[in-house]
Amino acid sequence: MRRMLLAVLADAMYSSRFSDYISHHKNVLIDLITFTSISSAEEYVKHSRIDILLVSGSMACEAGELGNIKKIIVLSDGSYTGHSEYPVIFKYQPAAHILKEIFAQVAEDDNIPGMPIIHTSKHAELIAVYSPYGGSGISTYARNLCAGMAGSNNVLYVNLEIFDSFAEFEGNRDNNEYICGMSEAVYYIKQKKDKLAFKLGSIIKHHKEGYNYILPVGDYRDLYSILPEDMECFTDVLGSGMMYDKVVFDVGYIHGSSLKLLQVCDVVIMPEASGQIQENKQHSFERLLIRNGMDKVIQNIQYVPMKGRWAGN
């Protein structure tokens, strides 16, 4: 399966460090090639196409003369004043941040072709955390679960709540940041499926406790707009196209799409019922699954004692 070809045209030390980062993190979305001179890049593009060329500001003018390149992005030390049509990225920042900016550019640029879902030989374990009775603390449990697995696994936490406390929990109250969370992902799931992996690569954030995460929707209606087939596309990309070991979904709504999610997940974690009312709700939920031909989901449910593990919400 073809991946995006990213080329770096910069000094030998910078190119080597960037290449080392890509090799170490095994990014499934890109193939990387590095050049340290215009002549070497010129020779390459005679026979092959480059999707994205990252070029040092000092070489940008000459790089503009090269053909067979879909998009040029300038690596600047802050002093670049050349071609205004080239996007500029500050070069002295972590490579992970540079990649996020590149993925954002690719997702938005219609001149760069998208790609179908890239299936790798490695498939993440998909875990849903859900409760049919409210106030049981599933969000706290889901985040603690991610933190506990992060030491030996590459873990992603996906917040699928209609109302969320995640930003406040982290001390971040910038509402504008939600634009770059699940609401943004939902748009790409529905409109630009072939660019979804790149969009996710640009919005996924890293938590101090070692796992990555996607912020929740800014508007609950975005979740309810997801169709079951959209959810299947989303889980396909996360499960087999992003190199995660574990993906944990914090499910806070019930809908055709969330039922599809429970159906495709390997494990569904639910709190044990406490008292007759919760037992009745649990049985009602199980009957819903049976009516929808989802008996296998019941087999995949792991009930967890609430005491001491589900404190908070």
Tab-separated table of C-alpha atoms in Angstrom:
chain	number	residue	atom	x	y	z
A	1	MET	CA	0.000	0.000	0.000
A	2	ARG	CA	1.409	3.382	-1.016
A	3	ARG	CA	2.197	5.818	1.792
A	4	MET	CA	2.897	9.537	1.645
A	5	LEU	CA	6.469	10.269	0.545
A	6	LEU	CA	8.019	12.935	2.741
A	7	ALA	CA	11.402	14.349	1.754
A	8	VAL	CA	13.706	16.534	3.846
A	9	LEU	CA	16.186	18.830	2.134
A	10	ALA	CA	18.391	20.246	4.881
A	11	ASP	CA	21.880	20.038	6.380
A	12	ALA	CA	23.238	16.577	7.160
A	13	MET	CA	22.873	16.813	10.953
A	14	TYR	CA	19.253	18.004	10.864
A	15	SER	CA	18.277	15.447	8.220
A	16	SER	CA	19.899	12.645	10.203
A	17	ARG	CA	18.126	13.561	13.451
A	18	PHE	CA	14.752	13.828	11.727
A	19	SER	CA	15.313	10.487	9.992
A	20	ASP	CA	16.267	8.861	13.307
A	21	TYR	CA	13.004	10.060	14.868
A	22	ILE	CA	10.879	8.679	12.026
A	23	SER	CA	12.708	5.344	12.102
A	24	HIS	CA	12.359	5.032	15.875
A	25	HIS	CA	8.628	5.796	15.916
A	26	LYS	CA	7.814	3.680	12.836
A	27	ASN	CA	5.203	6.071	11.485
A	28	VAL	CA	2.860	4.053	9.301
A	29	LEU	CA	1.637	7.032	7.266
A	30	ILE	CA	4.884	8.111	5.631
A	31	ASP	CA	7.969	6.997	3.797
A	32	LEU	CA	10.947	9.299	4.343
A	33	ILE	CA	13.861	10.241	2.128
A	34	THR	CA	16.485	12.869	2.972
A	35	PHE	CA	18.708	15.063	0.805
A	36	THR	CA	21.499	17.419	1.753
A	37	SER	CA	21.873	19.187	-1.609
A	38	ILE	CA	19.667	20.541	-4.381
A	39	SER	CA	21.499	18.408	-6.943
A	40	SER	CA	20.700	15.151	-5.160
A	41	ALA	CA	17.013	16.128	-4.868
A	42	GLU	CA	16.962	17.177	-8.518
A	43	GLU	CA	18.286	13.814	-9.616
A	44	TYR	CA	15.669	11.992	-7.558
A	45	VAL	CA	12.624	13.905	-8.883
A	46	LYS	CA	13.596	13.100	-12.468
A	47	HIS	CA	12.204	9.617	-11.874
A	48	SER	CA	10.029	9.798	-8.738
A	49	ARG	CA	7.361	12.021	-7.223
A	50	ILE	CA	7.594	13.655	-3.794
A	51	ASP	CA	4.374	14.440	-1.932
A	52	ILE	CA	5.864	16.818	0.652
A	53	LEU	CA	9.297	18.452	0.563
A	54	LEU	CA	10.549	19.985	3.810
A	55	VAL	CA	13.287	22.396	2.827
A	56	SER	CA	15.596	24.706	4.734
A	57	GLY	CA	14.866	28.372	4.161
A	58	SER	CA	18.273	28.890	2.510
A	59	MET	CA	17.405	26.314	-0.184
A	60	ALA	CA	13.745	27.233	-0.696
A	61	CYS	CA	14.209	29.373	-3.816
A	62	GLU	CA	16.190	26.690	-5.627
A	63	ALA	CA	13.812	23.967	-4.442
A	64	GLY	CA	10.974	25.873	-6.078
A	65	GLU	CA	12.586	25.142	-9.448
A	66	LEU	CA	12.309	21.387	-8.920
A	67	GLY	CA	9.452	19.555	-10.569
A	68	ASN	CA	7.401	16.528	-9.531
A	69	ILE	CA	6.736	17.835	-6.003
A	70	LYS	CA	3.178	18.202	-4.715
A	71	LYS	CA	3.895	20.637	-1.865
A	72	ILE	CA	6.888	22.514	-0.452
A	73	ILE	CA	7.038	23.455	3.236
A	74	VAL	CA	9.838	25.663	4.506
A	75	LEU	CA	11.781	24.810	7.661
A	76	SER	CA	12.565	28.201	9.126
A	77	ASP	CA	14.707	29.379	12.020
A	78	GLY	CA	12.394	32.382	12.277
A	79	SER	CA	14.123	34.595	9.730
A	80	TYR	CA	12.677	33.259	6.444
A	81	THR	CA	11.204	36.011	4.234
A	82	GLY	CA	11.013	34.218	0.878
A	83	HIS	CA	8.077	32.785	-1.097
A	84	SER	CA	4.845	33.641	0.694
A	85	GLU	CA	2.997	30.763	-1.037
A	86	TYR	CA	5.052	28.194	0.878
A	87	PRO	CA	3.805	27.261	4.353
A	88	VAL	CA	6.446	27.753	7.042
A	89	ILE	CA	7.234	25.502	9.998
A	90	PHE	CA	9.632	26.446	12.764
A	91	LYS	CA	12.466	23.934	12.506
A	92	TYR	CA	13.752	24.059	16.105
A	93	GLN	CA	10.888	22.224	17.795
A	94	PRO	CA	10.306	18.545	18.557
A	95	ALA	CA	9.970	16.348	15.474
A	96	ALA	CA	6.594	15.149	16.780
A	97	HIS	CA	5.250	18.719	16.577
A	98	ILE	CA	6.641	19.143	13.074
A	99	LEU	CA	4.874	15.958	11.972
A	100	LYS	CA	1.582	17.197	13.429
A	101	GLU	CA	1.881	20.380	11.374
A	102	ILE	CA	2.719	18.374	8.251
A	103	PHE	CA	-0.264	16.067	8.743
A	104	ALA	CA	-2.530	19.085	9.216
A	105	GLN	CA	-1.245	20.540	5.925
A	106	VAL	CA	-1.807	17.253	4.090
A	107	ALA	CA	-5.326	16.856	5.485
A	108	GLU	CA	-6.322	20.328	4.268
A	109	ASP	CA	-4.586	20.317	0.871
A	110	ASP	CA	-6.826	18.931	-1.887
A	111	ASN	CA	-3.849	18.806	-4.271
A	112	ILE	CA	-2.300	16.013	-2.227
A	113	PRO	CA	-4.187	12.774	-2.841
A	114	GLY	CA	-5.547	10.910	0.128
A	115	MET	CA	-5.009	7.251	0.767
A	116	PRO	CA	-7.269	4.340	1.614
A	117	ILE	CA	-6.935	2.793	5.056
A	118	ILE	CA	-3.457	1.330	5.465
A	119	HIS	CA	-3.766	-2.040	7.153
A	120	THR	CA	-0.655	-3.098	9.045
A	121	SER	CA	0.240	-6.571	10.257
A	122	LYS	CA	-0.317	-5.284	13.793
A	123	HIS	CA	-3.864	-4.763	15.063
A	124	ALA	CA	-4.610	-2.808	18.207
A	125	GLU	CA	-6.779	-4.267	20.935
A	126	LEU	CA	-9.970	-2.180	20.981
A	127	ILE	CA	-11.433	-1.653	24.461
A	128	ALA	CA	-14.734	0.074	25.204
A	129	VAL	CA	-15.558	1.336	28.694
A	130	TYR	CA	-19.296	1.858	29.098
A	131	SER	CA	-21.970	2.012	31.789
A	132	PRO	CA	-25.751	1.769	31.241
A	133	TYR	CA	-26.242	3.508	34.587
A	134	GLY	CA	-25.011	7.065	35.104
A	135	GLY	CA	-22.603	8.411	37.690
A	136	SER	CA	-20.505	5.249	37.864
A	137	GLY	CA	-17.143	6.905	37.157
A	138	ILE	CA	-16.319	5.335	33.799
A	139	SER	CA	-14.208	8.284	32.635
A	140	THR	CA	-11.926	8.101	35.667
A	141	TYR	CA	-11.640	4.351	35.213
A	142	ALA	CA	-10.888	4.658	31.471
A	143	ARG	CA	-8.122	7.222	32.044
A	144	ASN	CA	-6.627	5.186	34.884
A	145	LEU	CA	-6.731	2.120	32.653
A	146	CYS	CA	-4.798	3.981	29.940
A	147	ALA	CA	-2.200	5.214	32.425
A	148	GLY	CA	-1.750	1.702	33.803
A	149	MET	CA	-1.188	0.161	30.359
A	150	ALA	CA	0.993	2.940	28.972
A	151	GLY	CA	4.247	1.708	30.497
A	152	SER	CA	4.528	-1.283	28.167
A	153	ASN	CA	2.076	-0.345	25.389
A	154	ASN	CA	1.398	2.417	22.894
A	155	VAL	CA	-2.040	3.501	24.157
A	156	LEU	CA	-4.683	5.871	22.803
A	157	TYR	CA	-7.636	7.217	24.836
A	158	VAL	CA	-10.640	8.318	22.759
A	159	ASN	CA	-13.220	10.420	24.592
A	160	LEU	CA	-16.754	9.739	23.283
A	161	GLU	CA	-18.777	11.573	25.932
A	162	ILE	CA	-21.519	14.063	25.110
A	163	PHE	CA	-20.461	16.270	28.051
A	164	ASP	CA	-16.936	15.994	29.332
A	165	SER	CA	-14.730	17.023	32.209
A	166	PHE	CA	-11.440	16.069	30.535
A	167	ALA	CA	-10.226	19.589	29.752
A	168	GLU	CA	-11.155	20.852	33.211
A	169	PHE	CA	-9.559	17.761	34.755
A	170	GLU	CA	-6.331	18.656	32.942
A	171	GLY	CA	-6.591	22.338	33.843
A	172	ASN	CA	-7.248	23.329	30.225
A	173	ARG	CA	-10.312	25.525	29.729
A	174	ASP	CA	-9.595	26.764	26.214
A	175	ASN	CA	-12.860	25.947	24.421
A	176	ASN	CA	-11.235	26.573	21.044
A	177	GLU	CA	-9.098	23.476	21.536
A	178	TYR	CA	-12.189	21.302	21.185
A	179	ILE	CA	-12.257	22.262	17.512
A	180	CYS	CA	-9.196	20.059	17.161
A	181	GLY	CA	-10.722	17.102	19.002
A	182	MET	CA	-13.428	14.595	18.078
A	183	SER	CA	-15.551	17.277	16.399
A	184	GLU	CA	-12.784	17.752	13.847
A	185	ALA	CA	-12.374	13.992	13.492
A	186	VAL	CA	-16.107	13.550	12.885
A	187	TYR	CA	-15.973	15.958	9.936
A	188	TYR	CA	-13.188	13.934	8.316
A	189	ILE	CA	-14.881	10.619	9.107
A	190	LYS	CA	-17.944	11.823	7.191
A	191	GLN	CA	-16.408	13.998	4.458
A	192	LYS	CA	-12.785	13.035	3.833
A	193	LYS	CA	-12.280	9.429	4.846
A	194	ASP	CA	-9.113	9.142	2.743
A	195	LYS	CA	-7.527	11.958	4.784
A	196	LEU	CA	-8.718	10.708	8.192
A	197	ALA	CA	-5.434	9.142	9.294
A	198	PHE	CA	-3.564	12.391	8.576
A	199	LYS	CA	-6.163	14.458	10.450
A	200	LEU	CA	-5.937	12.128	13.447
A	201	GLY	CA	-2.155	12.401	13.322
A	202	SER	CA	-2.493	16.176	13.637
A	203	ILE	CA	-4.998	16.246	16.547
A	204	ILE	CA	-3.823	13.399	18.785
A	205	LYS	CA	-2.147	14.761	21.912
A	206	HIS	CA	0.206	13.241	24.478
A	207	HIS	CA	-0.686	12.978	28.163
A	208	LYS	CA	1.911	13.354	30.907
A	209	GLU	CA	1.017	9.860	32.174
A	210	GLY	CA	2.290	8.259	28.989
A	211	TYR	CA	-0.748	7.688	26.796
A	212	ASN	CA	-2.064	9.641	23.818
A	213	TYR	CA	-5.594	11.035	23.642
A	214	ILE	CA	-8.207	12.699	21.472
A	215	LEU	CA	-10.242	15.485	23.062
A	216	PRO	CA	-14.058	15.158	23.108
A	217	VAL	CA	-16.561	16.810	20.807
A	218	GLY	CA	-17.359	20.468	21.251
A	219	ASP	CA	-21.039	19.806	20.535
A	220	TYR	CA	-22.832	16.583	21.527
A	221	ARG	CA	-24.709	16.560	18.194
A	222	ASP	CA	-21.462	15.700	16.413
A	223	LEU	CA	-21.457	12.286	18.118
A	224	TYR	CA	-25.056	11.586	17.126
A	225	SER	CA	-24.271	12.440	13.502
A	226	ILE	CA	-21.890	9.462	13.246
A	227	LEU	CA	-23.399	6.548	11.329
A	228	PRO	CA	-22.519	2.916	12.119
A	229	GLU	CA	-20.489	2.687	8.895
A	230	ASP	CA	-18.636	5.883	9.876
A	231	MET	CA	-17.732	4.308	13.213
A	232	GLU	CA	-16.467	1.211	11.446
A	233	CYS	CA	-14.172	3.375	9.302
A	234	PHE	CA	-12.937	5.210	12.410
A	235	THR	CA	-12.116	1.992	14.275
A	236	ASP	CA	-10.444	0.530	11.173
A	237	VAL	CA	-8.035	3.481	10.997
A	238	LEU	CA	-7.291	3.446	14.727
A	239	GLY	CA	-7.078	-0.322	14.986
A	240	SER	CA	-4.924	-1.177	12.014
A	241	GLY	CA	-3.534	2.038	10.572
A	242	MET	CA	-2.016	3.980	13.494
A	243	MET	CA	0.417	1.517	15.178
A	244	TYR	CA	-1.309	1.487	18.583
A	245	ASP	CA	-1.280	-1.526	20.884
A	246	LYS	CA	-4.396	-0.537	22.823
A	247	VAL	CA	-7.207	1.898	21.994
A	248	VAL	CA	-9.588	2.716	24.854
A	249	PHE	CA	-12.965	4.279	24.015
A	250	ASP	CA	-14.695	6.182	26.828
A	251	VAL	CA	-18.278	5.696	25.614
A	252	GLY	CA	-20.753	8.186	27.064
A	253	TYR	CA	-23.735	7.918	24.699
A	254	ILE	CA	-26.004	5.275	23.201
A	255	HIS	CA	-26.729	5.324	19.479
A	256	GLY	CA	-26.449	3.075	16.443
A	257	SER	CA	-22.833	4.152	16.050
A	258	SER	CA	-21.892	3.403	19.668
A	259	LEU	CA	-23.566	-0.018	19.390
A	260	LYS	CA	-21.422	-0.659	16.304
A	261	LEU	CA	-18.390	0.366	18.351
A	262	LEU	CA	-19.237	-2.128	21.090
A	263	GLN	CA	-19.676	-4.753	18.394
A	264	VAL	CA	-16.209	-4.267	16.875
A	265	CYS	CA	-14.361	-3.912	20.198
A	266	ASP	CA	-12.423	-6.887	21.557
A	267	VAL	CA	-13.397	-6.106	25.161
A	268	VAL	CA	-16.289	-4.144	26.701
A	269	ILE	CA	-15.657	-3.128	30.320
A	270	MET	CA	-18.685	-2.307	32.471
A	271	PRO	CA	-19.113	-1.690	36.206
A	272	GLU	CA	-20.857	-4.390	38.201
A	273	ALA	CA	-24.456	-3.505	39.047
A	274	SER	CA	-25.030	-2.274	42.567
A	275	GLY	CA	-28.575	-2.764	43.770
A	276	GLN	CA	-31.807	-3.758	42.074
A	277	ILE	CA	-32.225	-0.624	39.938
A	278	GLN	CA	-28.799	-0.984	38.336
A	279	GLU	CA	-29.376	-4.712	37.823
A	280	ASN	CA	-32.614	-3.891	36.010
A	281	LYS	CA	-30.791	-1.395	33.764
A	282	GLN	CA	-28.074	-3.954	33.065
A	283	HIS	CA	-30.664	-6.549	32.029
A	284	SER	CA	-32.449	-3.961	29.878
A	285	PHE	CA	-29.174	-3.147	28.121
A	286	GLU	CA	-28.467	-6.845	27.519
A	287	ARG	CA	-31.944	-7.277	26.021
A	288	LEU	CA	-31.217	-4.352	23.680
A	289	LEU	CA	-28.066	-6.123	22.486
A	290	ILE	CA	-29.931	-9.390	21.938
A	291	ARG	CA	-32.701	-7.655	19.952
A	292	ASN	CA	-30.030	-6.197	17.673
A	293	GLY	CA	-28.339	-9.567	17.118
A	294	MET	CA	-25.320	-8.571	19.224
A	295	ASP	CA	-25.135	-11.584	21.535
A	296	LYS	CA	-21.350	-11.688	21.026
A	297	VAL	CA	-21.010	-8.284	22.736
A	298	ILE	CA	-22.473	-9.810	25.897
A	299	GLN	CA	-19.806	-12.506	25.754
A	300	ASN	CA	-17.101	-9.810	25.501
A	301	ILE	CA	-18.318	-7.820	28.531
A	302	GLN	CA	-16.032	-7.810	31.561
A	303	TYR	CA	-17.788	-6.624	34.708
A	304	VAL	CA	-15.553	-4.756	37.143
A	305	PRO	CA	-16.339	-4.163	40.844
A	306	MET	CA	-17.190	-0.509	41.412
A	307	LYS	CA	-15.768	-0.138	44.884
A	308	GLY	CA	-12.437	1.696	44.914
A	309	ARG	CA	-12.005	1.605	41.130
A	310	TRP	CA	-14.760	3.783	39.741
A	311	ALA	CA	-14.505	6.743	42.111
A	312	GLY	CA	-15.246	10.079	40.465
A	313	ASN	CA	-16.630	10.561	36.975
